[in-house]
């Protein structure tokens, strides 16, 4: 059906722009008019932009780097570092222009050789009287590769940073990006949050705060649970990142021919700000922008997920991704405003996908009745270790996986472990298992004569490194060796993420494998690949059960 203005507003109110803290609205309040000093100048090879409210910044006309960020006469861009930049900097082939239209200034930088022959266009937008630098980045379909904004900041002013990502004074222990600092392991990877949790975050000091607003994640990849770098502290600076796309254990292809963002850098006091409404940027002619008038949305009901689980409905295709949370009591959901197209709709039980279907979105239309019901079955089991939720969170070291290296002294021992059904808890079972660290894991259980029968063992994993996968032995019976699961080829378990492609391994165990009394299930990580210690073949557990 066609959307009335009232229904569009209702849908928009239900939308929290992915990664934002506040609800979207269709129209934004205009900027404060005639702010003193608002404008830009050109000179010395730079565009210098003044918000009229105390913030000025400078953009190089040769490569588009931000070389100065000054707030009330305090310089926040450190000397002796690179300029702040999109991707790894656009280099000398960049075309950089600036224009003012009323109370808006737009600085545009572009190249046509991004990763070979691709076009990348990056925008800086300033509204009069606001100390916010709005940004958006368009990439066409001819190129592809890492995409990010890096903001370098003066740590002599801004000193409060996420501790787990402050590597200052440390020594590299893995791949020059994971460090030992005193007794702790730290890395830029350990500043991560799930994409659905990307509310504004920044660093503070001297009464000043600089916060990144991660904005609309519709063009990024990996879905709602994907984690990536947000901060890093070095000896010379503090870095704020907005990773728009990376190959850091990425489970999806890069989305191309799309606008990434809008996102923003907010400068002000030390309190964490609410995310600003950025919908006005869609009316400024940015390449690839799709206003709400060119979008539709989906309504339906989600049902069948396990009681007590966090339920989420996601949508994804080659050009966009979205998600929304159903009402806890009714299961009813209303999606964000979505670009037209056909999407895979997924129901998540915590982080485990338990149903999929397709849905087609049309501009100006509410697509209703798009109900989705879990198809996941959880049989009555002789034993179950953990829960089917797509994460290893309940297992040993589960609460530390995203904020430190597995070798960290704060981690409890990885084993090898023997888990005894009936007396051990999930926390006694390892969240991760590696071929060269804690092989094997054993599960001891007792059967009566009435329980001797052919059984099924199911092992769920959330990620794997170097082809690691389980092979089981029950007493004297050994399963066949299974093929590796489909996983990203990058590092995973050591860079603060357990999120890969959830995979279920199922084994049919004959009755003759069991004995009355004590039995032992042994799980070994196998792989045709090599590696040592925490870079040996490994896997992340979701759940282990026998029924």
Short mmCIF file of C-alpha atoms in Angstrom, two decimals, residues 45-352:
data_model
loop_
_atom_site.label_atom_id
_atom_site.label_comp_id
_atom_site.label_asym_id
_atom_site.label_seq_id
_atom_site.Cartn_x
_atom_site.Cartn_y
_atom_site.Cartn_z
CA UNK A 45 47.00 25.13 -0.44
CA UNK A 46 44.14 24.60 2.03
CA UNK A 47 40.46 25.19 2.53
CA UNK A 48 39.89 26.49 6.05
CA UNK A 49 36.34 26.03 7.33
CA UNK A 50 34.86 27.91 10.30
CA UNK A 51 31.64 26.64 11.88
CA UNK A 52 30.98 30.02 13.49
CA UNK A 53 30.77 28.31 16.89
CA UNK A 54 34.42 27.85 17.85
CA UNK A 55 35.54 25.02 15.57
CA UNK A 56 37.76 25.45 12.54
CA UNK A 57 39.40 22.79 10.42
CA UNK A 58 41.70 22.75 7.43
CA UNK A 59 41.56 20.46 4.37
CA UNK A 60 44.51 20.05 2.03
CA UNK A 61 43.67 21.02 -1.54
CA UNK A 62 46.23 18.55 -2.86
CA UNK A 63 45.15 15.30 -1.15
CA UNK A 64 42.05 16.01 0.94
CA UNK A 65 43.69 15.29 4.32
CA UNK A 66 42.50 17.21 7.38
CA UNK A 67 45.62 18.88 8.71
CA UNK A 68 44.13 21.00 11.49
CA UNK A 69 41.20 20.64 13.89
CA UNK A 70 41.03 23.61 16.22
CA UNK A 71 38.46 24.15 18.96
CA UNK A 72 38.41 27.51 20.76
CA UNK A 73 42.11 28.02 19.98
CA UNK A 74 43.12 24.53 21.15
CA UNK A 75 44.73 22.50 18.37
CA UNK A 76 43.40 18.94 18.41
CA UNK A 77 45.22 17.60 15.33
CA UNK A 78 48.65 16.43 16.54
CA UNK A 79 51.83 17.58 14.88
CA UNK A 80 54.21 15.00 13.46
CA UNK A 81 51.49 12.60 12.28
CA UNK A 82 49.63 12.11 9.04
CA UNK A 83 46.64 14.26 8.38
CA UNK A 84 43.30 12.76 9.27
CA UNK A 85 41.94 11.02 6.19
CA UNK A 86 39.54 8.73 4.46
CA UNK A 87 40.81 5.22 3.69
CA UNK A 88 44.65 5.49 3.73
CA UNK A 89 44.57 8.96 2.22
CA UNK A 90 43.69 9.80 -1.37
CA UNK A 91 47.12 11.00 -2.43
CA UNK A 92 48.20 13.52 -4.99
CA UNK A 93 45.62 12.49 -7.58
CA UNK A 94 42.73 13.81 -5.48
CA UNK A 95 40.47 16.58 -6.72
CA UNK A 96 39.33 18.81 -3.85
CA UNK A 97 36.67 21.53 -4.09
CA UNK A 98 34.62 23.62 -1.68
CA UNK A 99 31.32 25.45 -1.96
CA UNK A 100 28.94 27.34 0.31
CA UNK A 101 25.19 27.32 -0.19
CA UNK A 102 23.43 29.45 2.38
CA UNK A 103 24.15 28.00 5.81
CA UNK A 104 25.94 24.88 4.53
CA UNK A 105 29.51 24.34 3.39
CA UNK A 106 30.47 21.23 1.44
CA UNK A 107 34.08 20.22 0.83
CA UNK A 108 34.33 17.42 -1.72
CA UNK A 109 37.36 15.29 -2.46
CA UNK A 110 37.48 12.56 -5.08
CA UNK A 111 39.73 10.16 -6.96
CA UNK A 112 39.15 7.90 -9.96
CA UNK A 113 41.92 5.40 -9.20
CA UNK A 114 40.63 3.92 -5.93
CA UNK A 115 42.05 0.38 -5.81
CA UNK A 116 42.83 0.62 -9.50
CA UNK A 117 40.01 2.23 -11.46
CA UNK A 118 37.34 2.94 -8.88
CA UNK A 119 35.81 6.32 -8.07
CA UNK A 120 35.67 7.43 -4.45
CA UNK A 121 33.98 10.67 -3.41
CA UNK A 122 34.26 11.87 0.18
CA UNK A 123 32.21 14.74 1.58
CA UNK A 124 32.70 17.08 4.54
CA UNK A 125 29.58 19.08 5.39
CA UNK A 126 29.28 21.87 7.95
CA UNK A 127 26.09 23.60 9.08
CA UNK A 128 26.35 27.12 10.43
CA UNK A 129 26.65 27.23 14.19
CA UNK A 130 27.22 23.52 14.76
CA UNK A 131 30.57 22.09 15.85
CA UNK A 132 29.94 18.92 13.93
CA UNK A 133 31.71 17.76 10.79
CA UNK A 134 29.24 15.61 8.87
CA UNK A 135 30.77 13.13 6.44
CA UNK A 136 29.70 10.64 3.80
CA UNK A 137 31.68 8.54 1.33
CA UNK A 138 30.54 7.25 -2.04
CA UNK A 139 32.29 4.37 -3.80
CA UNK A 140 31.39 3.11 -7.24
CA UNK A 141 31.38 -0.49 -8.49
CA UNK A 142 34.70 -0.29 -10.37
CA UNK A 143 36.95 -0.53 -7.33
CA UNK A 144 36.86 -1.98 -3.87
CA UNK A 145 38.89 -2.32 -0.71
CA UNK A 146 39.32 -1.08 2.83
CA UNK A 147 37.27 2.00 3.64
CA UNK A 148 37.50 4.05 6.83
CA UNK A 149 37.83 7.50 8.32
CA UNK A 150 40.79 7.96 10.70
CA UNK A 151 40.84 11.02 12.94
CA UNK A 152 44.21 11.71 14.54
CA UNK A 153 43.97 13.60 17.83
CA UNK A 154 46.42 15.34 20.14
CA UNK A 155 46.84 13.08 23.18
CA UNK A 156 48.50 15.84 25.18
CA UNK A 157 45.00 17.38 25.25
CA UNK A 158 42.70 14.39 24.80
CA UNK A 159 43.96 11.69 27.12
CA UNK A 160 40.93 9.60 28.11
CA UNK A 161 40.79 6.62 25.77
CA UNK A 162 39.43 3.10 25.89
CA UNK A 163 42.19 1.36 27.86
CA UNK A 164 42.15 -1.92 25.96
CA UNK A 165 43.08 -0.11 22.73
CA UNK A 166 45.82 2.14 24.15
CA UNK A 167 49.09 0.59 22.97
CA UNK A 168 51.35 3.46 24.03
CA UNK A 169 54.60 2.12 25.46
CA UNK A 170 53.82 -1.42 24.38
CA UNK A 171 55.66 -4.13 22.48
CA UNK A 172 54.11 -5.87 19.48
CA UNK A 173 53.41 -9.57 20.07
CA UNK A 174 51.35 -10.45 17.00
CA UNK A 175 51.39 -9.08 13.46
CA UNK A 176 52.50 -5.57 14.57
CA UNK A 177 48.97 -4.69 15.70
CA UNK A 178 48.56 -6.54 19.01
CA UNK A 179 50.73 -5.31 21.88
CA UNK A 180 51.86 -6.22 25.34
CA UNK A 181 51.58 -3.22 27.68
CA UNK A 182 52.76 -4.20 31.14
CA UNK A 183 50.75 -7.27 32.10
CA UNK A 184 47.96 -6.57 29.61
CA UNK A 185 47.49 -7.24 25.92
CA UNK A 186 46.04 -4.33 23.96
CA UNK A 187 45.11 -3.57 20.39
CA UNK A 188 43.00 -1.28 18.24
CA UNK A 189 40.93 -4.43 17.62
CA UNK A 190 39.91 -4.50 21.29
CA UNK A 191 37.95 -1.24 21.04
CA UNK A 192 35.20 -2.99 19.11
CA UNK A 193 31.44 -3.12 19.66
CA UNK A 194 28.78 -4.87 17.65
CA UNK A 195 27.45 -2.79 14.75
CA UNK A 196 24.02 -2.61 16.36
CA UNK A 197 25.61 -0.97 19.44
CA UNK A 198 27.51 1.81 17.66
CA UNK A 199 26.30 4.84 19.57
CA UNK A 200 28.59 7.92 19.66
CA UNK A 201 31.94 7.25 21.27
CA UNK A 202 35.06 9.33 21.62
CA UNK A 203 37.91 10.64 23.73
CA UNK A 204 38.08 13.51 26.19
CA UNK A 205 40.52 15.74 28.05
CA UNK A 206 41.04 19.37 29.01
CA UNK A 207 37.30 19.95 29.11
CA UNK A 208 37.00 18.93 25.44
CA UNK A 209 35.46 15.86 23.89
CA UNK A 210 35.72 14.57 20.33
CA UNK A 211 33.16 11.91 19.49
CA UNK A 212 32.61 9.75 16.44
CA UNK A 213 29.04 9.25 15.27
CA UNK A 214 29.03 6.00 13.31
CA UNK A 215 25.82 6.74 11.51
CA UNK A 216 23.82 4.63 9.13
CA UNK A 217 25.45 1.21 8.63
CA UNK A 218 23.29 0.32 5.63
CA UNK A 219 26.24 0.26 3.22
CA UNK A 220 28.68 -1.50 5.53
CA UNK A 221 28.94 -5.29 5.69
CA UNK A 222 28.84 -8.15 8.17
CA UNK A 223 25.43 -7.55 9.69
CA UNK A 224 24.34 -6.43 13.16
CA UNK A 225 26.92 -8.44 15.12
CA UNK A 226 30.01 -7.47 13.14
CA UNK A 227 32.81 -5.87 15.16
CA UNK A 228 35.58 -3.57 13.98
CA UNK A 229 38.19 -1.08 15.12
CA UNK A 230 37.02 2.12 16.85
CA UNK A 231 40.05 3.60 18.67
CA UNK A 232 43.79 3.33 19.09
CA UNK A 233 46.19 5.18 21.34
CA UNK A 234 49.83 5.37 20.26
CA UNK A 235 52.85 7.21 21.63
CA UNK A 236 52.17 10.12 19.26
CA UNK A 237 48.39 10.40 19.01
CA UNK A 238 44.95 9.04 19.67
CA UNK A 239 43.07 7.73 16.67
CA UNK A 240 39.31 7.58 16.25
CA UNK A 241 38.09 5.29 13.49
CA UNK A 242 34.88 4.80 11.64
CA UNK A 243 35.45 1.56 9.75
CA UNK A 244 32.99 1.55 6.89
CA UNK A 245 34.36 -1.66 5.39
CA UNK A 246 37.28 -3.93 6.23
CA UNK A 247 38.33 -7.53 5.74
CA UNK A 248 38.74 -8.06 9.49
CA UNK A 249 37.06 -11.47 9.63
CA UNK A 250 34.43 -10.09 7.28
CA UNK A 251 31.62 -12.49 6.35
CA UNK A 252 30.15 -10.48 3.45
CA UNK A 253 31.38 -8.93 0.24
CA UNK A 254 31.86 -5.19 0.09
CA UNK A 255 28.86 -3.17 -1.02
CA UNK A 256 29.78 -0.97 -3.99
CA UNK A 257 28.00 1.69 -5.97
CA UNK A 258 26.60 3.09 -2.71
CA UNK A 259 26.93 6.01 -0.30
CA UNK A 260 28.44 5.11 3.07
CA UNK A 261 26.98 7.18 5.86
CA UNK A 262 26.25 9.88 6.69
CA UNK A 263 28.42 9.83 9.79
CA UNK A 264 29.98 12.63 11.81
CA UNK A 265 32.68 13.97 14.09
CA UNK A 266 31.32 16.02 17.01
CA UNK A 267 33.51 18.42 18.99
CA UNK A 268 32.41 19.96 22.27
CA UNK A 269 32.29 19.14 25.96
CA UNK A 270 33.24 15.92 27.67
CA UNK A 271 29.73 14.47 27.97
CA UNK A 272 28.87 11.90 25.34
CA UNK A 273 26.46 13.60 22.93
CA UNK A 274 23.36 12.14 21.38
CA UNK A 275 23.68 11.32 17.70
CA UNK A 276 22.42 14.23 15.60
CA UNK A 277 19.72 13.94 12.99
CA UNK A 278 21.59 13.74 9.69
CA UNK A 279 18.67 13.30 7.32
CA UNK A 280 19.18 16.82 5.95
CA UNK A 281 22.31 15.60 4.16
CA UNK A 282 20.15 13.58 1.76
CA UNK A 283 18.93 16.87 0.31
CA UNK A 284 22.38 18.25 -0.47
CA UNK A 285 23.01 16.36 -3.70
CA UNK A 286 25.48 13.83 -2.34
CA UNK A 287 26.17 11.10 -4.87
CA UNK A 288 24.32 7.89 -4.05
CA UNK A 289 22.04 9.49 -1.43
CA UNK A 290 18.52 8.02 -1.23
CA UNK A 291 16.04 10.14 0.69
CA UNK A 292 13.15 8.62 2.65
CA UNK A 293 10.82 9.51 -0.20
CA UNK A 294 12.67 6.94 -2.31
CA UNK A 295 12.48 4.20 0.32
CA UNK A 296 9.97 1.75 1.75
CA UNK A 297 9.76 -0.35 4.85
CA UNK A 298 8.68 -3.77 6.12
CA UNK A 299 6.27 -4.79 8.87
CA UNK A 300 5.61 -8.22 10.31
CA UNK A 301 5.76 -10.47 13.33
CA UNK A 302 8.68 -12.57 14.60
CA UNK A 303 7.98 -15.74 16.57
CA UNK A 304 9.44 -19.03 17.73
CA UNK A 305 12.80 -17.86 19.12
CA UNK A 306 13.92 -19.41 22.40
CA UNK A 307 12.42 -17.86 25.50
CA UNK A 308 14.73 -15.31 27.07
CA UNK A 309 16.82 -14.76 23.94
CA UNK A 310 17.38 -11.37 22.36
CA UNK A 311 15.38 -11.39 19.12
CA UNK A 312 16.42 -9.40 16.06
CA UNK A 313 15.19 -9.29 12.47
CA UNK A 314 17.75 -8.47 9.78
CA UNK A 315 17.57 -7.65 6.08
CA UNK A 316 20.45 -7.84 3.61
CA UNK A 317 21.21 -7.82 -0.11
CA UNK A 318 24.15 -6.79 -2.29
CA UNK A 319 23.59 -3.07 -1.74
CA UNK A 320 22.26 -2.63 1.80
CA UNK A 321 21.74 -4.12 5.26
CA UNK A 322 19.27 -3.24 8.02
CA UNK A 323 17.93 -4.64 11.27
CA UNK A 324 15.26 -3.97 13.86
CA UNK A 325 14.14 -5.30 17.24
CA UNK A 326 10.64 -6.79 17.51
CA UNK A 327 8.37 -5.79 20.37
CA UNK A 328 9.20 -8.03 23.33
CA UNK A 329 5.57 -8.88 24.13
CA UNK A 330 3.97 -9.12 20.68
CA UNK A 331 6.86 -9.90 18.33
CA UNK A 332 5.67 -7.19 15.97
CA UNK A 333 8.38 -5.28 14.12
CA UNK A 334 8.75 -2.36 11.75
CA UNK A 335 11.98 -2.07 9.80
CA UNK A 336 14.04 1.04 9.14
CA UNK A 337 13.32 2.92 5.94
CA UNK A 338 15.02 0.75 3.31
CA UNK A 339 16.22 1.23 -0.24
CA UNK A 340 14.06 -0.60 -2.81
CA UNK A 341 15.09 -4.16 -3.65
CA UNK A 342 14.75 -7.81 -2.73
CA UNK A 343 16.30 -8.77 0.60
CA UNK A 344 17.04 -11.88 2.60
CA UNK A 345 15.10 -11.49 5.84
CA UNK A 346 16.68 -13.29 8.81
CA UNK A 347 15.39 -14.05 12.28
CA UNK A 348 18.11 -14.12 14.95
CA UNK A 349 17.93 -15.87 18.32
CA UNK A 350 20.60 -13.82 20.05
CA UNK A 351 23.28 -14.13 17.32
CA UNK A 352 22.11 -17.43 15.82
#
